[in-house]
Every structure is written in C-alpha cells, then in structure tokens.
C-alpha cells in the first residue's frame, strides 16, 4: 500500500533528520501515490505533498542563502517564514492523519483510527508550542533569557515527539493494512522496492531455512 515509503519519508521531515525536508515529501509522495491506486483516502495528502515539495525547496534555498550571508528577507522575514512553514507542516500532518483515520475506519481498525485522531491533536499542540518557544527565543524575551537553553531543548523535544508519533502511526498502518486477499500483491506489482520489502524477504528466507 505504500506505507513503507511514507514511514521513511516522515522520518525525514522537520524534527529528526539532518537532510532537507524535500526528500521526506518526495518519499511520502511515492508512498501516497501507491496507496491512491487502491483507495481515494490519500488524494488530499497527495496534493499536500506537491505543495510540501515546493515549500521545502524554498526553505532549502533560503537556508543556503542564509549560510552564504545573503539575507533575502532579513531576520524578521526569516522568522515569519519559519512560522508559516510550521503552520503548513501542521496542516500536512492533519491531512495525512485524516486519511489514516478514514482507511482505518474502512478496514475495521478502531484503535488505529483513535490513534490517528489523537495524534492529530497532539502533533498540532506539540508543533505549535515548539514554534511559540522558538519565537520567544528569537525575539529575546527577557523572561526566558536565563532559561534559553532549557526552552530551546524543550522546543526540540516537542518537535522530535511530533515526528516520532507520526512515524509510529504510519508504521502501524504498514504492519496492519494490506490489500484484501493477497498481502504480497502490492510488492509484485510495484517495481520500486522499499527497504521494508528486503526486510520481509529476509525474514521469509530465514523461516524457510529453519523449516528445512
């Protein structure tokens, strides 16, 4: 269904990976397009992925210019863009989690649906608070100057938790949702294999060796 690629892509988004976010959106798009062949729940997520690719490319370009000391919009402009980027990230997660809740409901997985809805609230809260804390640091609010390292650490931790919750949710989809009647059909149809395909192939080979 493409959840393997989505899982890897989520890990590349804001919070965990040291790679550009655009890689994450490209990997998620690969998984979402595969899932969209079998259901319509991920159509909006696919559209958000395209927007995410464009926005994250601009973010990458902005960071490169900043490292070269070429200020495109100045300090305030950078802060505003960062806040808008987090707002888009929240919107993307909401759309993704909504798709997961729908497919979980369709496949009769009420616990997975509840987890998706809960994560929708938690990730929105965590990323919002994280950005607020970063804004307080950026504007050098006097009340937190003595605790700036603690505040920055808390903001990073909340961002990491958001990515972790998202990755766990998508991994649960990978483990529990497959095409009805043939769990291996998708792998035979899809010529592009994710690392999960090789992992499962290795597990099956190990089991066959034990039987012999």
Short mmCIF file of C-alpha atoms in Angstrom, two decimals:
data_model
loop_
_atom_site.label_atom_id
_atom_site.label_comp_id
_atom_site.label_asym_id
_atom_site.label_seq_id
_atom_site.Cartn_x
_atom_site.Cartn_y
_atom_site.Cartn_z
CA UNK A 1 0.00 0.00 0.00
CA UNK A 2 2.98 2.36 0.13
CA UNK A 3 3.15 2.80 3.90
CA UNK A 4 6.79 1.73 3.97
CA UNK A 5 7.81 4.72 1.87
CA UNK A 6 5.54 7.01 3.91
CA UNK A 7 7.20 5.84 7.13
CA UNK A 8 10.69 6.61 5.85
CA UNK A 9 9.50 9.95 4.45
CA UNK A 10 8.02 11.06 7.77
CA UNK A 11 11.39 10.48 9.44
CA UNK A 12 12.94 12.98 7.01
CA UNK A 13 10.53 15.76 7.91
CA UNK A 14 11.07 18.58 10.39
CA UNK A 15 12.42 17.34 13.71
CA UNK A 16 14.58 14.25 13.20
CA UNK A 17 16.61 14.06 10.03
CA UNK A 18 19.56 16.25 9.09
CA UNK A 19 18.50 16.08 5.45
CA UNK A 20 16.32 18.53 3.50
CA UNK A 21 12.59 18.14 4.13
CA UNK A 22 12.03 17.90 0.38
CA UNK A 23 13.41 14.34 0.48
CA UNK A 24 10.75 13.44 3.05
CA UNK A 25 7.93 14.87 0.96
CA UNK A 26 9.20 13.06 -2.15
CA UNK A 27 9.28 9.72 -0.31
CA UNK A 28 5.84 10.28 1.21
CA UNK A 29 4.52 11.21 -2.24
CA UNK A 30 5.89 7.93 -3.62
CA UNK A 31 4.01 6.00 -0.94
CA UNK A 32 0.85 8.10 -1.20
CA UNK A 33 0.64 7.68 -4.98
CA UNK A 34 0.89 3.92 -4.50
CA UNK A 35 -1.82 3.97 -1.83
CA UNK A 36 -4.05 6.14 -4.04
CA UNK A 37 -4.14 3.34 -6.64
CA UNK A 38 -6.15 1.27 -4.16
CA UNK A 39 -8.24 3.87 -2.31
CA UNK A 40 -9.26 7.51 -2.55
CA UNK A 41 -8.45 8.46 1.04
CA UNK A 42 -4.99 9.84 0.21
CA UNK A 43 -5.91 12.16 -2.68
CA UNK A 44 -5.70 15.30 -0.50
CA UNK A 45 -2.45 14.07 1.06
CA UNK A 46 -1.01 13.70 -2.44
CA UNK A 47 -1.88 17.33 -3.22
CA UNK A 48 -0.31 18.46 0.05
CA UNK A 49 2.87 16.54 -0.84
CA UNK A 50 3.26 18.57 -4.03
CA UNK A 51 2.86 21.79 -2.07
CA UNK A 52 5.29 20.47 0.53
CA UNK A 53 7.92 19.77 -2.13
CA UNK A 54 7.72 23.35 -3.42
CA UNK A 55 7.70 24.93 0.04
CA UNK A 56 10.54 22.75 1.35
CA UNK A 57 12.63 23.54 -1.74
CA UNK A 58 12.17 27.23 -0.98
CA UNK A 59 13.16 26.53 2.64
CA UNK A 60 16.33 24.76 1.43
CA UNK A 61 17.15 27.68 -0.88
CA UNK A 62 16.55 30.17 1.95
CA UNK A 63 18.88 28.24 4.28
CA UNK A 64 21.61 28.10 1.65
CA UNK A 65 21.35 31.85 1.09
CA UNK A 66 21.42 32.43 4.84
CA UNK A 67 24.62 30.39 5.22
CA UNK A 68 26.19 32.46 2.46
CA UNK A 69 25.21 35.59 4.40
CA UNK A 70 22.78 36.63 1.68
CA UNK A 71 19.72 37.81 3.58
CA UNK A 72 16.66 37.50 1.36
CA UNK A 73 14.05 38.86 3.74
CA UNK A 74 16.02 39.90 6.79
CA UNK A 75 15.72 38.49 10.30
CA UNK A 76 12.01 39.24 10.72
CA UNK A 77 11.22 37.77 7.31
CA UNK A 78 13.04 34.58 8.25
CA UNK A 79 11.08 34.29 11.49
CA UNK A 80 7.78 34.82 9.67
CA UNK A 81 8.66 32.24 7.02
CA UNK A 82 9.65 29.73 9.74
CA UNK A 83 6.31 30.21 11.47
CA UNK A 84 4.40 29.80 8.21
CA UNK A 85 6.39 26.67 7.39
CA UNK A 86 5.45 25.10 10.73
CA UNK A 87 1.81 26.05 10.08
CA UNK A 88 1.98 24.21 6.76
CA UNK A 89 3.64 21.21 8.44
CA UNK A 90 0.77 21.05 10.93
CA UNK A 91 -1.76 21.25 8.08
CA UNK A 92 0.07 18.47 6.24
CA UNK A 93 0.01 16.18 9.28
CA UNK A 94 -3.71 16.88 9.83
CA UNK A 95 -4.49 15.86 6.23
CA UNK A 96 -2.28 12.76 6.50
CA UNK A 97 -3.78 11.68 9.83
CA UNK A 98 -7.28 12.28 8.49
CA UNK A 99 -6.54 9.91 5.59
CA UNK A 100 -5.18 7.32 8.03
CA UNK A 101 -8.28 7.58 10.24
CA UNK A 102 -10.52 7.06 7.21
CA UNK A 103 -8.69 4.00 5.92
CA UNK A 104 -8.52 2.61 9.47
CA UNK A 105 -12.27 3.03 9.79
CA UNK A 106 -12.80 1.42 6.37
CA UNK A 107 -10.63 -1.59 7.23
CA UNK A 108 -12.21 -2.08 10.67
CA UNK A 109 -9.32 -0.89 12.84
CA UNK A 110 -10.96 1.32 15.50
CA UNK A 111 -7.84 1.57 17.69
CA UNK A 112 -5.77 2.78 14.76
CA UNK A 113 -8.47 5.32 13.92
CA UNK A 114 -8.48 6.59 17.51
CA UNK A 115 -4.68 6.85 17.47
CA UNK A 116 -4.78 8.88 14.25
CA UNK A 117 -7.33 11.31 15.71
CA UNK A 118 -5.39 11.60 18.97
CA UNK A 119 -2.13 12.22 17.09
CA UNK A 120 -3.88 14.91 15.09
CA UNK A 121 -4.43 16.87 18.30
CA UNK A 122 -1.10 16.02 19.94
CA UNK A 123 1.09 16.85 16.94
CA UNK A 124 -0.77 20.12 16.40
CA UNK A 125 -0.25 21.01 20.06
CA UNK A 126 3.41 19.92 20.17
CA UNK A 127 4.45 21.74 17.00
CA UNK A 128 2.51 24.87 17.95
CA UNK A 129 4.10 25.06 21.40
CA UNK A 130 7.51 24.27 19.92
CA UNK A 131 7.21 27.17 17.48
CA UNK A 132 6.00 29.54 20.19
CA UNK A 133 9.04 28.68 22.30
CA UNK A 134 11.33 29.24 19.31
CA UNK A 135 9.68 32.61 18.69
CA UNK A 136 10.25 33.62 22.30
CA UNK A 137 13.94 32.80 21.87
CA UNK A 138 14.13 34.64 18.52
CA UNK A 139 12.64 37.81 19.97
CA UNK A 140 14.87 37.55 23.08
CA UNK A 141 12.02 37.75 25.56
CA UNK A 142 13.64 38.83 28.84
CA UNK A 143 11.56 36.49 30.98
CA UNK A 144 13.17 33.40 29.42
CA UNK A 145 16.73 34.63 28.83
CA UNK A 146 18.01 32.78 31.89
CA UNK A 147 16.35 29.56 30.67
CA UNK A 148 17.02 29.92 26.95
CA UNK A 149 18.87 26.58 26.66
CA UNK A 150 16.09 24.77 28.51
CA UNK A 151 13.43 26.42 26.35
CA UNK A 152 15.34 25.55 23.16
CA UNK A 153 15.72 21.95 24.33
CA UNK A 154 12.01 21.71 25.12
CA UNK A 155 11.13 23.07 21.67
CA UNK A 156 13.38 20.49 20.01
CA UNK A 157 11.97 17.68 22.15
CA UNK A 158 8.39 18.58 21.21
CA UNK A 159 9.36 18.61 17.53
CA UNK A 160 11.01 15.21 17.89
CA UNK A 161 7.95 13.81 19.66
CA UNK A 162 5.74 15.03 16.81
CA UNK A 163 7.86 13.20 14.26
CA UNK A 164 8.02 10.09 16.45
CA UNK A 165 4.23 9.95 16.91
CA UNK A 166 3.73 10.37 13.16
CA UNK A 167 6.27 7.67 12.32
CA UNK A 168 4.74 5.21 14.79
CA UNK A 169 1.27 5.80 13.35
CA UNK A 170 2.39 5.22 9.76
CA UNK A 171 4.37 2.14 10.80
CA UNK A 172 1.21 0.72 12.42
CA UNK A 173 -0.52 1.21 9.07
CA UNK A 174 2.32 -0.64 7.35
CA UNK A 175 2.01 -3.55 9.78
CA UNK A 176 -1.78 -3.84 9.81
CA UNK A 177 -3.21 -2.59 6.50
CA UNK A 178 -2.79 -4.50 3.23
CA UNK A 179 -4.77 -5.40 0.14
CA UNK A 180 -7.62 -7.79 0.85
CA UNK A 181 -6.97 -11.36 -0.24
CA UNK A 182 -3.31 -11.04 -1.08
CA UNK A 183 -0.88 -9.32 1.25
CA UNK A 184 2.02 -9.70 -1.21
CA UNK A 185 0.19 -8.46 -4.32
CA UNK A 186 1.37 -4.88 -3.94
CA UNK A 187 5.00 -5.94 -3.79
CA UNK A 188 4.68 -7.91 -7.03
CA UNK A 189 3.02 -5.01 -8.83
CA UNK A 190 5.39 -2.33 -7.60
CA UNK A 191 8.80 -2.50 -9.29
CA UNK A 192 10.28 0.00 -6.81
CA UNK A 193 11.07 -1.79 -3.57
CA UNK A 194 11.36 -0.06 -0.22
CA UNK A 195 13.80 -1.23 2.48
CA UNK A 196 10.84 -2.92 4.16
CA UNK A 197 10.46 -5.26 1.18
CA UNK A 198 14.02 -6.51 1.60
CA UNK A 199 13.49 -6.81 5.37
CA UNK A 200 10.41 -9.01 4.94
CA UNK A 201 12.13 -11.03 2.21
CA UNK A 202 14.96 -11.72 4.65
CA UNK A 203 12.51 -12.81 7.35
CA UNK A 204 10.81 -15.25 4.99
CA UNK A 205 14.14 -16.66 3.86
CA UNK A 206 15.11 -17.22 7.49
CA UNK A 207 11.89 -19.05 8.20
CA UNK A 208 12.33 -21.30 5.17
CA UNK A 209 15.84 -22.21 6.29
CA UNK A 210 14.57 -23.18 9.74
CA UNK A 211 11.88 -25.42 8.23
CA UNK A 212 14.50 -27.27 6.22
#
